[in-house]
Coordinates of C-alpha atoms in Angstrom, one line a residue:
M1 CA 3.2 -21.0 -16.6
N2 CA 4.0 -19.6 -13.1
T3 CA 1.1 -20.5 -10.8
D4 CA 2.0 -18.0 -8.1
V5 CA 0.0 -14.8 -7.7
S6 CA 2.4 -11.9 -8.2
A7 CA 2.5 -8.5 -6.5
E8 CA 1.0 -7.0 -9.7
D9 CA -1.8 -9.6 -9.6
I10 CA -2.6 -8.7 -6.0
A11 CA -2.7 -5.0 -6.8
K12 CA -5.2 -5.8 -9.6
I13 CA -7.3 -7.9 -7.3
K14 CA -7.4 -5.2 -4.7
M15 CA -8.4 -2.6 -7.4
A16 CA -11.2 -4.9 -8.7
I17 CA -12.5 -5.3 -5.2
T18 CA -12.4 -1.6 -4.4
G19 CA -14.0 -0.6 -7.7
E20 CA -16.4 -3.5 -7.7
M21 CA -15.1 -4.4 -11.2
P22 CA -15.1 -7.8 -12.7
L23 CA -11.9 -9.8 -12.7
V24 CA -11.7 -12.1 -15.7
I25 CA -9.3 -15.0 -16.5
T26 CA -9.7 -16.7 -19.9
T27 CA -8.3 -20.1 -20.9
Y28 CA -8.8 -22.4 -23.9
T29 CA -7.4 -25.7 -22.5
L30 CA -7.6 -25.3 -18.7
S31 CA -4.2 -26.9 -18.0
H32 CA -3.3 -28.0 -14.5
N33 CA -1.1 -25.0 -14.0
M34 CA -3.9 -22.6 -15.1
E35 CA -6.3 -24.4 -12.8
T36 CA -3.9 -23.9 -9.9
Y37 CA -3.3 -20.3 -10.8
M38 CA -7.1 -19.6 -10.9
G39 CA -7.5 -21.2 -7.5
N40 CA -4.7 -19.0 -6.1
V41 CA -6.4 -15.9 -7.5
L42 CA -9.7 -16.9 -5.9
S43 CA -7.9 -17.6 -2.6
V44 CA -6.3 -14.1 -2.6
F45 CA -9.6 -12.5 -3.6
L46 CA -11.5 -14.1 -0.7
T47 CA -8.7 -13.4 1.7
E48 CA -8.7 -9.7 0.8
L49 CA -12.4 -9.7 1.6
H50 CA -11.7 -11.5 4.9
Q51 CA -13.7 -14.5 3.8
E52 CA -11.1 -17.1 4.5
Q53 CA -13.7 -19.5 5.8
M54 CA -15.1 -19.9 2.3
I55 CA -11.8 -20.7 0.5
Q56 CA -11.9 -24.5 0.7
Y57 CA -15.5 -24.8 -0.3
I58 CA -15.6 -22.2 -3.1
T59 CA -12.3 -23.5 -4.6
Y60 CA -14.0 -26.8 -5.0
C61 CA -17.0 -25.1 -6.7
Q62 CA -14.7 -23.2 -9.0
N63 CA -12.9 -26.4 -10.1
E64 CA -16.1 -28.2 -10.6
L65 CA -17.6 -25.4 -12.8
M66 CA -14.4 -25.0 -14.8
T67 CA -14.0 -28.7 -15.4
N68 CA -17.7 -29.0 -16.6
A69 CA -17.2 -26.0 -19.0
K70 CA -14.0 -27.7 -20.3
K71 CA -15.9 -30.9 -20.8
A72 CA -18.8 -29.1 -22.6
N73 CA -16.3 -27.6 -25.1
T74 CA -14.6 -31.0 -25.6
K75 CA -17.9 -32.6 -26.2
R76 CA -18.6 -30.2 -29.1
I77 CA -15.4 -31.2 -30.8
Y78 CA -16.0 -34.9 -30.2
F79 CA -19.5 -34.8 -31.5
K80 CA -18.4 -32.9 -34.6
Q81 CA -15.7 -35.4 -35.3
K82 CA -18.2 -38.3 -34.9
R83 CA -20.6 -36.5 -37.2
L84 CA -23.3 -36.6 -34.5
D85 CA -25.9 -33.9 -33.8
I86 CA -25.5 -32.9 -30.2
N87 CA -29.0 -31.5 -30.1
L88 CA -30.6 -34.7 -31.3
E89 CA -31.5 -37.1 -28.5
S90 CA -30.6 -40.3 -30.3
D91 CA -27.3 -38.9 -31.4
Y92 CA -26.6 -37.4 -27.9
K93 CA -27.1 -40.8 -26.2
K94 CA -24.9 -42.5 -28.9
G95 CA -22.1 -40.0 -28.5
M96 CA -22.1 -40.0 -24.7
K97 CA -21.7 -43.8 -24.6
N98 CA -18.0 -43.6 -25.4
F99 CA -17.3 -39.9 -24.9
K100 CA -15.4 -40.2 -21.7
R101 CA -13.2 -43.2 -22.8
D102 CA -12.3 -41.7 -26.2
T103 CA -11.5 -38.2 -25.0
L104 CA -9.5 -39.2 -21.9
S105 CA -7.3 -41.5 -24.0
N106 CA -6.4 -38.6 -26.4
I107 CA -7.2 -35.5 -24.3
K108 CA -4.3 -33.4 -25.7
H109 CA -5.6 -33.8 -29.2
Y110 CA -9.1 -32.7 -28.2
L111 CA -7.8 -29.7 -26.2
Y112 CA -5.7 -28.6 -29.2
L113 CA -8.8 -28.7 -31.4
Q114 CA -10.8 -26.8 -28.8
K115 CA -8.3 -24.0 -28.8
K116 CA -8.1 -24.0 -32.6
A117 CA -11.9 -23.7 -32.7
G118 CA -11.8 -20.7 -30.3
L119 CA -13.8 -22.5 -27.6
Y120 CA -12.9 -20.7 -24.4
I121 CA -13.6 -20.9 -20.7
K122 CA -13.8 -17.7 -18.6
F123 CA -13.6 -17.4 -14.9
I124 CA -15.1 -14.2 -13.6
I125 CA -15.3 -12.9 -10.0
Q126 CA -16.7 -9.6 -8.8
V127 CA -17.9 -7.9 -5.6
K128 CA -21.3 -6.3 -6.0
N129 CA -23.8 -5.1 -3.4
N130 CA -22.2 -7.0 -0.6
N131 CA -22.2 -10.2 -2.6
I132 CA -19.4 -12.1 -4.2
C133 CA -20.4 -13.1 -7.7
L134 CA -18.5 -16.1 -9.2
E135 CA -19.2 -17.0 -12.8
V136 CA -17.8 -19.5 -15.3
Q137 CA -18.6 -18.9 -19.0
N138 CA -18.0 -21.0 -22.1
N139 CA -19.0 -20.4 -25.6
S140 CA -20.8 -23.8 -26.1
K141 CA -24.5 -23.4 -26.2
L142 CA -26.2 -25.6 -23.6
T143 CA -28.4 -28.4 -25.1
Y144 CA -31.8 -29.3 -23.7
F145 CA -30.4 -32.6 -22.4
E146 CA -27.5 -30.9 -20.6
Y147 CA -29.8 -28.3 -19.1
K148 CA -32.2 -31.0 -17.9
R149 CA -29.3 -33.0 -16.4
I150 CA -28.1 -30.1 -14.3
H151 CA -31.5 -29.4 -12.9
D152 CA -32.1 -33.1 -12.2
K153 CA -28.9 -33.2 -10.2
I154 CA -29.8 -30.0 -8.2
S155 CA -33.1 -31.7 -7.4
K156 CA -31.3 -34.8 -6.4
A157 CA -28.9 -32.9 -4.1
Q158 CA -31.9 -31.6 -2.1
Q159 CA -32.6 -35.2 -1.0
Y160 CA -29.2 -35.6 0.7
E161 CA -28.0 -34.4 4.1
S162 CA -24.3 -35.3 3.6
I163 CA -21.8 -36.1 0.8
G164 CA -21.4 -39.7 2.0
E165 CA -25.1 -40.3 1.7
S166 CA -25.0 -39.4 -1.9
M167 CA -22.0 -41.5 -3.1
N168 CA -23.5 -44.8 -4.0
D169 CA -26.7 -43.3 -5.6
V170 CA -25.3 -40.9 -8.2
L171 CA -22.1 -42.2 -9.8
D172 CA -22.6 -42.0 -13.5
D173 CA -20.2 -43.5 -16.0
S174 CA -21.6 -41.8 -19.1
E175 CA -20.8 -38.2 -18.0
G176 CA -19.1 -38.3 -14.7
A177 CA -20.3 -34.9 -13.6
G178 CA -23.3 -36.0 -11.6
L179 CA -21.6 -36.5 -8.3
G180 CA -19.4 -33.4 -8.6
L181 CA -22.4 -31.2 -9.0
I182 CA -24.2 -32.7 -6.1
I183 CA -21.1 -32.4 -3.9
M184 CA -20.9 -28.7 -4.9
I185 CA -24.5 -28.0 -3.9
L186 CA -23.9 -29.8 -0.6
M187 CA -20.7 -27.7 0.0
M188 CA -22.6 -24.5 -0.7
R189 CA -25.1 -25.6 1.9
K190 CA -22.3 -26.1 4.5
I191 CA -21.5 -22.3 4.3
G192 CA -25.1 -21.3 4.6
M193 CA -26.0 -21.1 1.0
S194 CA -28.9 -22.7 -0.9
E195 CA -29.2 -24.1 -4.4
D196 CA -31.2 -20.9 -5.3
Q197 CA -27.8 -19.1 -5.3
F198 CA -26.6 -21.4 -8.1
Q199 CA -27.8 -20.4 -11.6
T200 CA -27.2 -21.7 -15.1
I201 CA -28.3 -19.6 -18.1
C202 CA -27.6 -19.7 -21.8
E203 CA -27.7 -16.4 -23.8
N204 CA -26.5 -15.8 -27.4
G205 CA -24.6 -19.1 -27.5
I206 CA -22.8 -18.3 -24.2
T207 CA -23.4 -20.7 -21.2
R208 CA -23.1 -18.9 -17.8
T209 CA -22.9 -20.8 -14.6
R210 CA -23.1 -18.4 -11.6
I211 CA -22.9 -18.6 -7.8
T212 CA -23.8 -15.6 -5.7
L213 CA -22.2 -15.6 -2.2
P214 CA -23.2 -13.2 0.5
I215 CA -20.2 -11.7 2.3
N216 CA -19.8 -13.1 5.8
K217 CA -22.6 -11.5 7.9
E218 CA -20.6 -11.3 11.1
F219 CA -17.8 -9.4 9.3
Q220 CA -20.4 -7.1 7.6
K221 CA -22.0 -6.4 11.0
N222 CA -18.7 -5.5 12.6
V223 CA -17.7 -3.3 9.6
L224 CA -21.0 -1.5 9.9
I225 CA -20.3 -0.9 13.6
I226 CA -16.9 0.5 12.8
S227 CA -18.3 2.7 10.0
Q228 CA -21.0 4.1 12.3
E229 CA -18.4 4.9 15.0
L230 CA -16.2 6.6 12.4
E231 CA -19.2 8.7 11.3
N232 CA -20.5 9.4 14.8
T233 CA -17.3 10.1 16.7
E234 CA -16.9 13.8 16.2
N235 CA -13.2 14.0 16.7
L236 CA -12.5 11.3 14.1
L237 CA -14.0 13.4 11.3
P238 CA -12.2 16.5 10.0
H239 CA -13.9 19.9 10.0
L240 CA -13.9 22.5 7.2
P241 CA -12.0 25.7 8.0
E242 CA -14.3 28.2 9.7
H243 CA -14.0 30.9 7.0
I244 CA -15.1 28.3 4.3
T245 CA -18.1 27.3 6.4
R246 CA -19.0 30.9 7.0
L247 CA -18.6 31.7 3.2
T248 CA -20.8 28.8 2.1
Q249 CA -23.5 29.8 4.7
M250 CA -23.4 33.3 3.3
I251 CA -23.8 32.0 -0.3
D252 CA -26.8 29.9 0.8
N253 CA -28.4 33.0 2.6
P254 CA -30.6 34.9 0.1
Q255 CA -30.1 38.0 2.2
S256 CA -26.3 38.1 1.5
T257 CA -25.2 40.7 -1.0
L258 CA -22.4 40.1 -3.6
A259 CA -20.3 42.8 -1.9
E260 CA -20.5 40.9 1.4
I261 CA -19.7 37.6 -0.2
A262 CA -16.8 39.2 -2.1
S263 CA -15.5 40.7 1.1
E264 CA -15.5 37.3 2.8
I265 CA -13.7 35.7 -0.2
S266 CA -11.0 38.5 -0.2
K267 CA -10.0 37.4 3.3
D268 CA -8.5 34.2 1.7
V269 CA -5.8 35.3 -0.8
S270 CA -5.4 31.8 -2.2
L271 CA -9.2 31.3 -2.8
S272 CA -9.4 34.8 -4.4
A273 CA -6.6 33.9 -6.8
D274 CA -8.3 30.6 -7.8
I275 CA -11.7 32.4 -8.4
L276 CA -10.1 35.1 -10.5
K277 CA -8.1 32.5 -12.5
L278 CA -11.2 30.5 -13.2
A279 CA -13.3 33.6 -14.2
N280 CA -10.6 34.5 -16.8
S281 CA -10.1 30.9 -18.0
S282 CA -11.2 29.3 -21.3
A283 CA -14.1 27.8 -19.4
F284 CA -16.0 31.1 -20.0
I285 CA -16.5 33.3 -23.0
Q286 CA -14.2 36.2 -22.2
L287 CA -15.7 39.5 -23.2
Q288 CA -13.3 41.3 -20.9
I289 CA -10.8 40.4 -18.1
C290 CA -12.3 40.2 -14.6
R291 CA -10.1 42.3 -12.3
N292 CA -12.1 42.0 -9.1
I293 CA -14.0 39.4 -7.0
V294 CA -17.4 40.9 -7.6
D295 CA -17.1 40.6 -11.4
S296 CA -15.7 37.1 -11.0
I297 CA -18.7 36.0 -8.9
K298 CA -21.0 37.3 -11.5
R299 CA -19.2 35.4 -14.2
V300 CA -18.7 32.1 -12.4
G301 CA -22.0 32.2 -10.5
L302 CA -22.7 31.6 -6.8
R303 CA -23.0 27.8 -7.3
G304 CA -19.5 27.7 -9.0
I305 CA -18.1 29.9 -6.2
K306 CA -19.4 27.5 -3.6
S307 CA -17.9 24.5 -5.4
I308 CA -14.5 26.2 -5.5
A309 CA -14.7 27.2 -1.8
L310 CA -15.6 23.6 -0.8
S311 CA -12.8 22.2 -2.9
K312 CA -10.4 24.7 -1.5
G313 CA -11.5 24.1 2.1
S314 CA -11.3 20.3 1.7
I315 CA -7.7 20.6 0.4
Q316 CA -6.8 22.9 3.2
T317 CA -8.3 20.6 5.8
L318 CA -6.8 17.4 4.4
S319 CA -3.5 18.5 2.9
N320 CA -1.7 18.1 6.2
I321 CA -2.3 14.4 6.0
S322 CA 1.2 13.5 4.6
E323 CA 0.3 9.8 4.0
A324 CA -2.4 10.9 1.6
Q325 CA -0.2 12.9 -0.8
V326 CA -0.4 10.2 -3.5
L327 CA -4.2 10.1 -3.2
W328 CA -4.3 13.9 -3.7
E329 CA -2.1 13.6 -6.8
H330 CA -4.5 11.0 -8.1
S331 CA -7.5 13.3 -7.3
Y332 CA -6.1 16.2 -9.2
K333 CA -5.7 14.1 -12.3
V334 CA -9.2 12.7 -12.0
A335 CA -10.5 16.3 -11.6
F336 CA -8.7 17.3 -14.8
Y337 CA -9.9 14.2 -16.7
S338 CA -13.5 14.7 -15.4
Y339 CA -13.6 18.3 -16.6
N340 CA -12.3 17.5 -20.0
L341 CA -14.7 14.5 -20.4
A342 CA -17.6 16.7 -19.4
K343 CA -16.6 19.5 -21.7
N344 CA -16.1 17.3 -24.8
Y345 CA -18.9 14.7 -24.4
F346 CA -21.6 16.8 -22.7
T347 CA -21.3 20.1 -24.5
G348 CA -23.8 22.8 -23.4
Q349 CA -24.6 21.2 -20.1
S350 CA -23.0 24.0 -18.0
T351 CA -24.0 22.7 -14.6
L352 CA -22.6 19.3 -15.3
I353 CA -19.4 20.8 -16.6
E354 CA -19.1 23.1 -13.6
D355 CA -19.6 20.2 -11.1
S356 CA -17.3 17.7 -12.9
Y357 CA -13.9 19.2 -11.7
T358 CA -15.1 19.5 -8.1
C359 CA -16.6 16.0 -8.1
G360 CA -13.4 14.5 -9.6
L361 CA -11.2 16.3 -7.1
L362 CA -13.3 15.2 -4.1
H363 CA -14.3 11.6 -5.2
D364 CA -11.8 10.0 -2.8
I365 CA -12.1 12.1 0.3
G366 CA -13.3 9.0 2.3
K367 CA -10.1 7.1 1.3
I368 CA -7.9 10.2 2.1
V369 CA -9.4 10.4 5.6
L370 CA -9.3 6.7 6.3
E371 CA -5.8 6.1 5.1
G372 CA -4.4 9.5 6.2
T373 CA -5.6 9.2 9.8
Y374 CA -5.2 5.4 10.0
S375 CA -2.7 5.2 12.9
E376 CA -4.5 7.9 14.9
N377 CA -7.9 6.2 14.4
L378 CA -6.6 2.7 15.0
K379 CA -6.1 3.1 18.8
K380 CA -9.5 4.8 19.2
L381 CA -11.2 2.1 17.3
Q382 CA -9.5 -0.7 19.2
K383 CA -11.1 0.8 22.4
I384 CA -14.5 0.9 20.6
C385 CA -14.1 -2.8 19.6
I386 CA -13.5 -3.7 23.3
R387 CA -16.6 -1.8 24.3
K388 CA -18.7 -3.4 21.6
G389 CA -17.4 -6.9 22.2
I390 CA -15.5 -7.1 18.9
D391 CA -12.0 -8.8 18.7
E392 CA -9.7 -5.7 18.9
N393 CA -7.0 -7.6 16.9
S394 CA -9.4 -7.6 13.9
V395 CA -9.8 -3.8 13.8
E396 CA -7.3 -3.4 10.9
Q397 CA -9.3 -5.8 8.8
L398 CA -12.5 -4.0 9.7
I399 CA -11.1 -0.6 8.7
S400 CA -10.0 -2.0 5.4
G401 CA -13.6 -3.3 4.9
V402 CA -15.1 0.1 5.4
N403 CA -16.7 1.4 2.2
H404 CA -14.6 4.5 1.5
S405 CA -17.2 5.8 -1.0
E406 CA -20.0 5.7 1.6
F407 CA -17.7 7.1 4.3
G408 CA -16.6 9.9 2.0
A409 CA -20.3 10.7 1.2
K410 CA -21.0 11.0 4.9
I411 CA -18.2 13.5 5.3
A412 CA -19.5 15.5 2.3
E413 CA -23.0 15.5 3.9
K414 CA -21.5 16.7 7.1
W415 CA -19.8 19.5 5.3
E416 CA -23.1 20.3 3.5
F417 CA -21.8 19.7 0.0
H418 CA -24.2 19.9 -2.9
K419 CA -26.1 16.6 -3.5
N420 CA -24.3 16.3 -6.9
I421 CA -20.9 16.1 -5.1
V422 CA -22.3 13.8 -2.4
N423 CA -23.7 11.4 -5.1
A424 CA -20.4 11.5 -7.1
I425 CA -18.5 10.5 -4.0
R426 CA -21.0 7.8 -3.0
Y427 CA -21.4 6.1 -6.4
H428 CA -18.2 6.7 -8.3
H429 CA -17.4 2.9 -8.1
N430 CA -21.1 1.9 -8.6
P431 CA -22.6 4.1 -11.3
D432 CA -25.5 1.8 -12.0
E433 CA -26.7 2.3 -8.4
A434 CA -26.8 6.1 -8.7
P435 CA -30.0 8.1 -9.0
E436 CA -31.1 8.6 -12.6
F437 CA -30.7 12.4 -12.4
A438 CA -27.0 12.1 -11.4
R439 CA -25.9 9.3 -13.8
N440 CA -24.1 11.4 -16.4
L441 CA -22.0 13.2 -13.8
I442 CA -21.2 10.0 -12.0
Y443 CA -20.3 8.2 -15.3
I444 CA -17.8 11.0 -16.0
V445 CA -16.1 10.7 -12.6
Y446 CA -16.2 6.9 -12.9
L447 CA -14.5 7.0 -16.3
A448 CA -11.9 9.6 -15.3
D449 CA -11.0 7.5 -12.2
F450 CA -10.8 4.4 -14.4
I451 CA -8.6 6.1 -16.9
S452 CA -6.1 7.2 -14.2
Y453 CA -5.6 3.6 -13.3
Y454 CA -5.7 2.3 -16.8
E455 CA -2.8 4.4 -17.9
K456 CA -0.8 2.7 -15.1
Q457 CA -1.9 -0.7 -16.4
E458 CA -3.7 -1.5 -13.1
V459 CA -7.0 -2.2 -14.8
D460 CA -8.1 -3.6 -18.2
F461 CA -10.5 -2.3 -20.8
Y462 CA -12.9 -5.2 -20.3
Q463 CA -13.5 -4.1 -16.7
I464 CA -15.2 -0.8 -17.7
N465 CA -18.9 -0.7 -16.8
K466 CA -20.9 -1.5 -19.9
N467 CA -23.4 1.4 -19.4
V468 CA -20.5 3.9 -19.1
L469 CA -19.0 2.6 -22.4
K470 CA -22.4 3.1 -24.0
A471 CA -22.8 6.6 -22.6
F472 CA -19.5 7.6 -24.2
S473 CA -20.2 5.7 -27.4
F474 CA -17.0 3.6 -27.2
T475 CA -17.2 0.7 -29.6
S476 CA -13.6 -0.5 -29.4
K477 CA -10.6 -0.6 -27.2
I478 CA -8.6 1.4 -29.8
E479 CA -11.1 4.4 -29.5
F480 CA -10.8 4.3 -25.8
E481 CA -7.0 4.2 -25.9
I482 CA -6.9 7.2 -28.2
L483 CA -8.9 9.2 -25.6
V484 CA -6.6 8.0 -22.8
E485 CA -3.5 9.1 -24.6
K486 CA -5.0 12.5 -25.5
L487 CA -6.1 13.2 -21.9
K488 CA -2.7 12.1 -20.6
L489 CA -0.8 14.4 -22.9
N490 CA -3.0 17.4 -22.1
F491 CA -2.6 16.8 -18.4
E492 CA 1.2 16.6 -18.7
K493 CA 1.1 19.9 -20.5

């Protein structure tokens, strides 16, 4: 196999990072080429997160965990062939006596049998809550003896200050993994981690070995500074059109009459047309056609009118950002998918259905502003970096590290959007972090966003948040793909 990371792979890595989705690579034999490829993927992943200082150390940890998982799978095949019970202490000692010699002399045979038995190794990496979670899984249940050995070695590693100090004391001919595990713990310590961030668990026959890495604190601090400057520097954030701001204030004022609100709406021909179109659409039970703005307001409701006004104002404000045209096209599709998901899966929840289109349309406003005003902001932020004592040459990396969801939520708060819209923008990549009352709406926007990337083959089914799958009652990839195809065809119509 080709061990290089392709442009398509890099796009998927970036998507996984942005969406905080797991990236999974599965192998049955862990060939040298596969090991190299996995190392290259890890290197790109860490580089995209500007964590290059970790690459050397974490690549070693990755190789150690993958090799141990491969060895555990080989062990199951070997013990089975020798008719030994791996869970019985006397059999375990007997089997491990010649395990290394026998398997290394005929490794291709054992790897073939592993694959035939369906014994896999999975490498999983994900960004979550400012941490990098690296996990290796294999479907060989950990025995008591193996579990004890791992924890004995972790305890042993605590006694050493350096790798050299441990060499003569821990070499073990029977399993050969003792030194590697100790070196891994010592390497983690070199980048400011502790053994508490290393975890081995076994659930439902799956062994999971996990390392949790905090993203570089200096980089996080500088990203936070840049984020705050972006939020606080008035001329870096766009403003809603005055007439939209005025209209939303009138809607929020209980003293305003429908006639006054209708009069303000009528000043914007495009907004008036959109409201009339919605009032006469299939979204409402049509007793008769609405021919004026007052009747349309009554049918759509003030909350719905405000959502339309804010959406329209956002588009008017940001549509002049030519670089963001592709993002707007994506947003229109997500809005359409969100509305249809809400209507079909949450029937009768009118408020949720009303909000779904607007939330889908505006979910990426942070990204639109960041990418669309990039060159303009770059010079201003370089000056800020100089003032704050940050390397001005790193400002491009820092902007790319800014959380566009949080930044977009700040814009929405500044524009006084409803909290449902703010939450949808803030949590559309992290639905599990959302407030309970907002979950269903955010699940809808999350899934609509995911589908728009899935149909372009930029993400995979396994990456969908498990709670979102449960909320929509998907039990198989086939069910999901039927929905994707249906939404795609309807959008094209």
